[in-house]
mmCIF file of C-alpha atoms in Angstrom:
data_model
loop_
_atom_site.group_PDB
_atom_site.id
_atom_site.type_symbol
_atom_site.label_atom_id
_atom_site.label_comp_id
_atom_site.label_asym_id
_atom_site.label_seq_id
_atom_site.Cartn_x
_atom_site.Cartn_y
_atom_site.Cartn_z
ATOM 1 C CA UNK A 25 102.993 120.498 162.061
ATOM 2 C CA UNK A 26 101.866 121.082 158.307
ATOM 3 C CA UNK A 27 98.989 122.517 156.708
ATOM 4 C CA UNK A 28 96.133 122.880 159.279
ATOM 5 C CA UNK A 29 92.505 123.095 157.652
ATOM 6 C CA UNK A 30 89.722 123.567 160.274
ATOM 7 C CA UNK A 31 86.746 120.970 159.478
ATOM 8 C CA UNK A 32 84.934 122.412 162.209
ATOM 9 C CA UNK A 33 84.892 126.015 163.967
ATOM 10 C CA UNK A 34 83.617 126.559 167.467
ATOM 11 C CA UNK A 35 81.374 129.098 166.399
ATOM 12 C CA UNK A 36 79.853 127.405 163.270
ATOM 13 C CA UNK A 37 76.478 125.357 164.374
ATOM 14 C CA UNK A 38 76.773 122.428 161.787
ATOM 15 C CA UNK A 39 73.872 120.686 160.938
ATOM 16 C CA UNK A 40 76.231 117.919 159.445
ATOM 17 C CA UNK A 41 79.614 117.738 157.878
ATOM 18 C CA UNK A 42 81.091 114.536 156.435
ATOM 19 C CA UNK A 43 84.049 113.658 154.570
ATOM 20 C CA UNK A 44 84.892 110.172 153.356
ATOM 21 C CA UNK A 45 88.156 109.021 153.128
ATOM 22 C CA UNK A 46 89.658 105.718 151.715
ATOM 23 C CA UNK A 47 89.947 102.587 154.287
ATOM 24 C CA UNK A 48 92.701 101.389 155.858
ATOM 25 C CA UNK A 49 93.869 97.644 156.160
ATOM 26 C CA UNK A 50 93.447 97.580 159.660
ATOM 27 C CA UNK A 51 90.013 95.929 159.739
ATOM 28 C CA UNK A 52 91.278 93.146 157.386
ATOM 29 C CA UNK A 53 93.047 91.458 160.742
ATOM 30 C CA UNK A 54 90.143 91.391 162.726
ATOM 31 C CA UNK A 55 86.842 89.362 161.913
ATOM 32 C CA UNK A 56 84.699 90.927 159.528
ATOM 33 C CA UNK A 57 80.918 91.455 160.166
ATOM 34 C CA UNK A 58 78.763 92.456 156.969
ATOM 35 C CA UNK A 59 76.745 95.404 157.352
ATOM 36 C CA UNK A 60 78.544 96.783 159.970
ATOM 37 C CA UNK A 61 82.322 96.654 159.772
ATOM 38 C CA UNK A 62 83.657 99.735 157.753
ATOM 39 C CA UNK A 63 83.732 99.374 153.829
ATOM 40 C CA UNK A 64 82.710 103.132 153.327
ATOM 41 C CA UNK A 65 85.656 105.299 155.959
ATOM 42 C CA UNK A 66 85.299 108.656 156.580
ATOM 43 C CA UNK A 67 84.903 111.050 159.746
ATOM 44 C CA UNK A 68 82.142 113.451 160.195
ATOM 45 C CA UNK A 69 80.888 116.131 162.778
ATOM 46 C CA UNK A 70 77.258 117.769 164.143
ATOM 47 C CA UNK A 71 76.021 120.394 166.227
ATOM 48 C CA UNK A 72 72.543 118.870 165.269
ATOM 49 C CA UNK A 73 72.262 115.469 167.655
ATOM 50 C CA UNK A 74 72.582 116.920 170.757
ATOM 51 C CA UNK A 75 71.295 120.271 172.277
ATOM 52 C CA UNK A 76 73.601 122.581 174.352
ATOM 53 C CA UNK A 77 71.338 122.224 177.076
ATOM 54 C CA UNK A 78 71.781 118.315 177.227
ATOM 55 C CA UNK A 79 75.561 118.867 176.893
ATOM 56 C CA UNK A 80 75.147 120.765 180.346
ATOM 57 C CA UNK A 81 73.308 118.345 181.887
ATOM 58 C CA UNK A 82 75.734 115.402 180.847
ATOM 59 C CA UNK A 83 78.599 117.476 181.931
ATOM 60 C CA UNK A 84 77.360 117.925 185.204
ATOM 61 C CA UNK A 85 77.323 114.389 185.347
ATOM 62 C CA UNK A 86 80.947 114.354 184.573
ATOM 63 C CA UNK A 87 81.478 116.994 187.123
ATOM 64 C CA UNK A 88 79.751 115.154 190.178
ATOM 65 C CA UNK A 89 81.208 111.914 189.018
ATOM 66 C CA UNK A 90 85.090 113.135 188.794
ATOM 67 C CA UNK A 91 84.544 115.475 192.074
ATOM 68 C CA UNK A 92 85.106 112.005 193.885
ATOM 69 C CA UNK A 93 88.514 111.736 192.203
ATOM 70 C CA UNK A 94 90.804 113.085 189.805
ATOM 71 C CA UNK A 95 94.169 112.477 188.371
ATOM 72 C CA UNK A 96 97.204 114.443 189.630
ATOM 73 C CA UNK A 97 98.058 114.985 186.273
ATOM 74 C CA UNK A 98 96.328 116.688 183.500
ATOM 75 C CA UNK A 99 93.933 114.115 182.235
ATOM 76 C CA UNK A 100 91.354 112.549 184.389
ATOM 77 C CA UNK A 101 88.704 109.720 183.721
ATOM 78 C CA UNK A 102 85.126 108.466 184.912
ATOM 79 C CA UNK A 103 83.891 105.523 183.219
ATOM 80 C CA UNK A 104 80.559 105.068 184.388
ATOM 81 C CA UNK A 105 80.301 101.255 182.455
ATOM 82 C CA UNK A 106 83.375 99.745 184.305
ATOM 83 C CA UNK A 107 83.396 101.925 187.484
ATOM 84 C CA UNK A 108 87.270 103.336 186.712
ATOM 85 C CA UNK A 109 87.909 106.737 188.171
ATOM 86 C CA UNK A 110 91.159 108.642 188.233
ATOM 87 C CA UNK A 111 92.230 109.298 191.750
ATOM 88 C CA UNK A 112 96.043 110.591 191.912
ATOM 89 C CA UNK A 113 98.133 108.393 189.913
ATOM 90 C CA UNK A 114 96.064 105.391 189.805
ATOM 91 C CA UNK A 115 92.290 104.290 189.071
ATOM 92 C CA UNK A 116 89.472 103.074 191.711
ATOM 93 C CA UNK A 117 86.261 101.177 191.152
ATOM 94 C CA UNK A 118 83.699 103.884 191.492
ATOM 95 C CA UNK A 119 81.119 101.447 192.359
ATOM 96 C CA UNK A 120 83.267 99.319 194.980
ATOM 97 C CA UNK A 121 84.924 102.573 196.212
ATOM 98 C CA UNK A 122 81.735 104.581 196.947
ATOM 99 C CA UNK A 123 79.450 101.775 197.478
ATOM 100 C CA UNK A 124 75.806 102.668 198.575
ATOM 101 C CA UNK A 125 76.922 106.661 198.408
ATOM 102 C CA UNK A 126 76.492 106.286 194.579
ATOM 103 C CA UNK A 127 73.076 106.910 194.879
ATOM 104 C CA UNK A 128 73.639 110.320 196.117
ATOM 105 C CA UNK A 129 75.532 111.350 193.346
ATOM 106 C CA UNK A 130 74.196 110.165 189.963
ATOM 107 C CA UNK A 131 70.589 110.051 189.715
ATOM 108 C CA UNK A 132 68.269 107.506 187.468
ATOM 109 C CA UNK A 133 67.514 110.390 185.393
ATOM 110 C CA UNK A 134 71.125 111.098 184.739
ATOM 111 C CA UNK A 135 71.768 107.267 183.372
ATOM 112 C CA UNK A 136 68.397 107.743 181.398
ATOM 113 C CA UNK A 137 69.774 110.908 179.671
ATOM 114 C CA UNK A 138 72.956 109.180 179.240
ATOM 115 C CA UNK A 139 71.425 106.318 177.470
ATOM 116 C CA UNK A 140 69.675 108.565 175.342
ATOM 117 C CA UNK A 141 72.364 110.648 174.234
ATOM 118 C CA UNK A 142 74.426 107.409 173.487
ATOM 119 C CA UNK A 143 71.545 105.533 171.322
ATOM 120 C CA UNK A 144 71.203 108.906 169.253
ATOM 121 C CA UNK A 145 75.014 109.182 168.613
ATOM 122 C CA UNK A 146 75.037 105.832 167.568
ATOM 123 C CA UNK A 147 71.846 106.284 165.139
ATOM 124 C CA UNK A 148 73.522 109.225 163.337
ATOM 125 C CA UNK A 149 76.889 107.011 163.056
ATOM 126 C CA UNK A 150 74.929 104.502 161.358
ATOM 127 C CA UNK A 151 73.230 106.931 159.071
ATOM 128 C CA UNK A 152 76.368 108.506 158.087
ATOM 129 C CA UNK A 153 78.131 104.927 157.166
ATOM 130 C CA UNK A 154 74.946 103.333 155.916
ATOM 131 C CA UNK A 155 74.686 100.362 158.106
ATOM 132 C CA UNK A 156 72.251 99.315 160.666
ATOM 133 C CA UNK A 157 72.268 100.957 164.212
ATOM 134 C CA UNK A 158 71.206 97.510 165.548
ATOM 135 C CA UNK A 159 74.532 95.871 164.153
ATOM 136 C CA UNK A 160 76.513 98.099 166.340
ATOM 137 C CA UNK A 161 77.736 97.484 170.026
ATOM 138 C CA UNK A 162 78.657 100.220 172.671
ATOM 139 C CA UNK A 163 82.291 99.066 173.539
ATOM 140 C CA UNK A 164 84.884 99.538 176.188
ATOM 141 C CA UNK A 165 86.532 102.061 177.110
ATOM 142 C CA UNK A 166 83.566 104.404 176.768
ATOM 143 C CA UNK A 167 84.137 107.256 179.167
ATOM 144 C CA UNK A 168 84.261 110.763 180.243
ATOM 145 C CA UNK A 169 87.428 113.102 180.169
ATOM 146 C CA UNK A 170 88.611 116.201 181.861
ATOM 147 C CA UNK A 171 91.342 117.608 180.778
ATOM 148 C CA UNK A 172 93.693 120.586 182.381
ATOM 149 C CA UNK A 173 96.924 122.132 182.086
ATOM 150 C CA UNK A 174 98.486 120.425 184.944
ATOM 151 C CA UNK A 175 101.956 118.416 184.182
ATOM 152 C CA UNK A 176 101.569 114.950 183.529
ATOM 153 C CA UNK A 177 102.490 112.731 186.673
ATOM 154 C CA UNK A 178 101.803 109.128 184.534
ATOM 155 C CA UNK A 179 101.468 107.726 180.958
ATOM 156 C CA UNK A 180 97.682 108.064 181.519
ATOM 157 C CA UNK A 181 97.976 111.853 181.591
ATOM 158 C CA UNK A 182 99.936 111.790 177.990
ATOM 159 C CA UNK A 183 96.685 112.189 176.087
ATOM 160 C CA UNK A 184 98.475 114.081 173.261
ATOM 161 C CA UNK A 185 100.259 111.424 171.443
ATOM 162 C CA UNK A 186 98.994 110.345 167.943
ATOM 163 C CA UNK A 187 97.384 107.461 168.078
ATOM 164 C CA UNK A 188 95.351 104.963 165.735
ATOM 165 C CA UNK A 189 92.125 103.857 168.079
ATOM 166 C CA UNK A 190 91.474 100.187 166.232
ATOM 167 C CA UNK A 191 95.049 99.720 166.897
ATOM 168 C CA UNK A 192 95.104 101.095 170.524
ATOM 169 C CA UNK A 193 92.115 99.216 171.424
ATOM 170 C CA UNK A 194 91.386 96.352 168.655
ATOM 171 C CA UNK A 195 87.405 96.227 169.303
ATOM 172 C CA UNK A 196 86.318 99.876 168.068
ATOM 173 C CA UNK A 197 85.080 100.012 164.656
ATOM 174 C CA UNK A 198 83.549 102.949 164.889
ATOM 175 C CA UNK A 199 84.482 106.417 167.458
ATOM 176 C CA UNK A 200 82.912 109.438 168.706
ATOM 177 C CA UNK A 201 83.185 112.174 171.102
ATOM 178 C CA UNK A 202 80.633 114.325 172.860
ATOM 179 C CA UNK A 203 82.108 117.740 174.223
ATOM 180 C CA UNK A 204 80.927 119.107 176.826
ATOM 181 C CA UNK A 205 82.953 122.732 176.781
ATOM 182 C CA UNK A 206 83.353 125.313 174.718
ATOM 183 C CA UNK A 207 87.168 126.220 172.522
ATOM 184 C CA UNK A 208 88.248 129.749 173.633
ATOM 185 C CA UNK A 209 85.506 129.975 176.088
ATOM 186 C CA UNK A 210 86.246 127.256 178.466
ATOM 187 C CA UNK A 211 89.789 126.013 177.136
ATOM 188 C CA UNK A 212 92.675 127.067 175.140
ATOM 189 C CA UNK A 213 94.385 124.173 173.186
ATOM 190 C CA UNK A 214 92.903 120.809 173.172
ATOM 191 C CA UNK A 215 91.518 120.864 169.462
ATOM 192 C CA UNK A 216 91.390 117.670 168.024
ATOM 193 C CA UNK A 217 93.431 116.936 165.183
ATOM 194 C CA UNK A 218 93.216 114.208 162.215
ATOM 195 C CA UNK A 219 96.585 113.488 160.842
ATOM 196 C CA UNK A 220 96.771 113.366 157.472
ATOM 197 C CA UNK A 221 99.618 113.208 155.148
ATOM 198 C CA UNK A 222 100.794 116.635 154.681
ATOM 199 C CA UNK A 223 98.224 118.169 156.128
ATOM 200 C CA UNK A 224 96.107 118.477 159.822
ATOM 201 C CA UNK A 225 91.983 118.983 159.853
ATOM 202 C CA UNK A 226 91.170 120.130 163.212
ATOM 203 C CA UNK A 227 88.215 119.882 165.169
ATOM 204 C CA UNK A 228 87.351 123.059 167.511
ATOM 205 C CA UNK A 229 85.143 121.806 170.244
ATOM 206 C CA UNK A 230 81.766 123.187 171.334
ATOM 207 C CA UNK A 231 79.493 122.151 173.825
ATOM 208 C CA UNK A 232 76.730 119.659 172.138
ATOM 209 C CA UNK A 233 79.137 118.535 169.241
ATOM 210 C CA UNK A 234 79.486 115.310 167.928
ATOM 211 C CA UNK A 235 82.330 114.316 165.703
ATOM 212 C CA UNK A 236 82.821 110.546 164.767
ATOM 213 C CA UNK A 237 84.782 108.184 162.886
ATOM 214 C CA UNK A 238 85.986 105.118 161.332
ATOM 215 C CA UNK A 239 88.854 103.836 163.731
ATOM 216 C CA UNK A 240 91.529 102.701 161.753
ATOM 217 C CA UNK A 241 94.523 104.237 160.440
ATOM 218 C CA UNK A 242 92.718 106.109 157.893
ATOM 219 C CA UNK A 243 91.925 108.547 160.801
ATOM 220 C CA UNK A 244 95.240 108.908 162.941
ATOM 221 C CA UNK A 245 94.562 111.295 165.361
ATOM 222 C CA UNK A 246 95.659 113.452 168.607
ATOM 223 C CA UNK A 247 94.677 116.218 170.747
ATOM 224 C CA UNK A 248 96.354 119.196 171.276
ATOM 225 C CA UNK A 249 98.140 120.057 174.718
ATOM 226 C CA UNK A 250 95.249 122.206 176.835
ATOM 227 C CA UNK A 251 96.929 125.549 177.838
ATOM 228 C CA UNK A 252 94.312 126.620 180.222
ATOM 229 C CA UNK A 253 91.094 125.845 181.421
ATOM 230 C CA UNK A 254 89.069 122.548 181.551
ATOM 231 C CA UNK A 255 88.139 120.778 178.889
ATOM 232 C CA UNK A 256 85.357 117.996 179.101
ATOM 233 C CA UNK A 257 84.382 115.514 176.694
ATOM 234 C CA UNK A 258 83.028 112.022 176.721
ATOM 235 C CA UNK A 259 84.316 108.922 174.224
ATOM 236 C CA UNK A 260 81.479 106.871 172.918
ATOM 237 C CA UNK A 261 82.744 103.986 171.280
ATOM 238 C CA UNK A 262 81.270 101.133 169.160
ATOM 239 C CA UNK A 263 82.179 97.484 167.798
ATOM 240 C CA UNK A 264 80.794 95.325 165.329
ATOM 241 C CA UNK A 265 81.748 92.291 167.369
ATOM 242 C CA UNK A 266 78.759 91.372 169.575
ATOM 243 C CA UNK A 267 81.565 89.564 171.887
ATOM 244 C CA UNK A 268 83.080 93.219 172.595
ATOM 245 C CA UNK A 269 79.826 94.615 173.201
ATOM 246 C CA UNK A 270 78.923 96.479 176.692
ATOM 247 C CA UNK A 271 75.986 97.468 178.281
ATOM 248 C CA UNK A 272 74.764 100.515 179.331
ATOM 249 C CA UNK A 273 75.325 101.776 183.007
ATOM 250 C CA UNK A 274 72.907 101.411 185.703
ATOM 251 C CA UNK A 275 72.785 102.297 189.061
#
């Protein structure tokens, strides 16, 4: 699929890498928020914001939540904000479905760590793009994903199609991914691919690695099919429009 350049190898420990690229026109069809809506666009990756030990703790939150359900196909979703959890070919609301039993699955410490990690990623994105982190709002969907090589059963399982977040979701201005497992050790395939004209730029997941980018067509991307093992990540999305903001999850 064109020339492949690796932006971040799984074996590297990157303090920070940032590539600036021209912004697409996608932001012009939405209300602009000065000091937040991207005027500088690009993509970055860092292993210096979240430790591998913190990534392991965050992954355990995902594993406990996803153990309650899981998709029949290859891609399972857990959204602690809305409560959406993959179950078979459908989704259930975790909080309604399990009620008070949720207190036995998650702790206040889990949610405190989740908030802290989200805040640090938000600050890193703001720093990279020269905006104030207080002008950014968490938006939906922000979710854990667990992907294996099980055959897709519904369109929700087909995670590998190229897409643009701003086009798909509208509210997204900045997208980030925190990887919770290691490429080549925990799974094969499953690399993140930016699809540029004439070339592909890949990021190889590594537990604790954060990749982030502006959400417009300048960052068309896809995820390779996972060939073996299990890939865990969390997608954390930000908007400049306070009307599309969501709160942190609470027990």
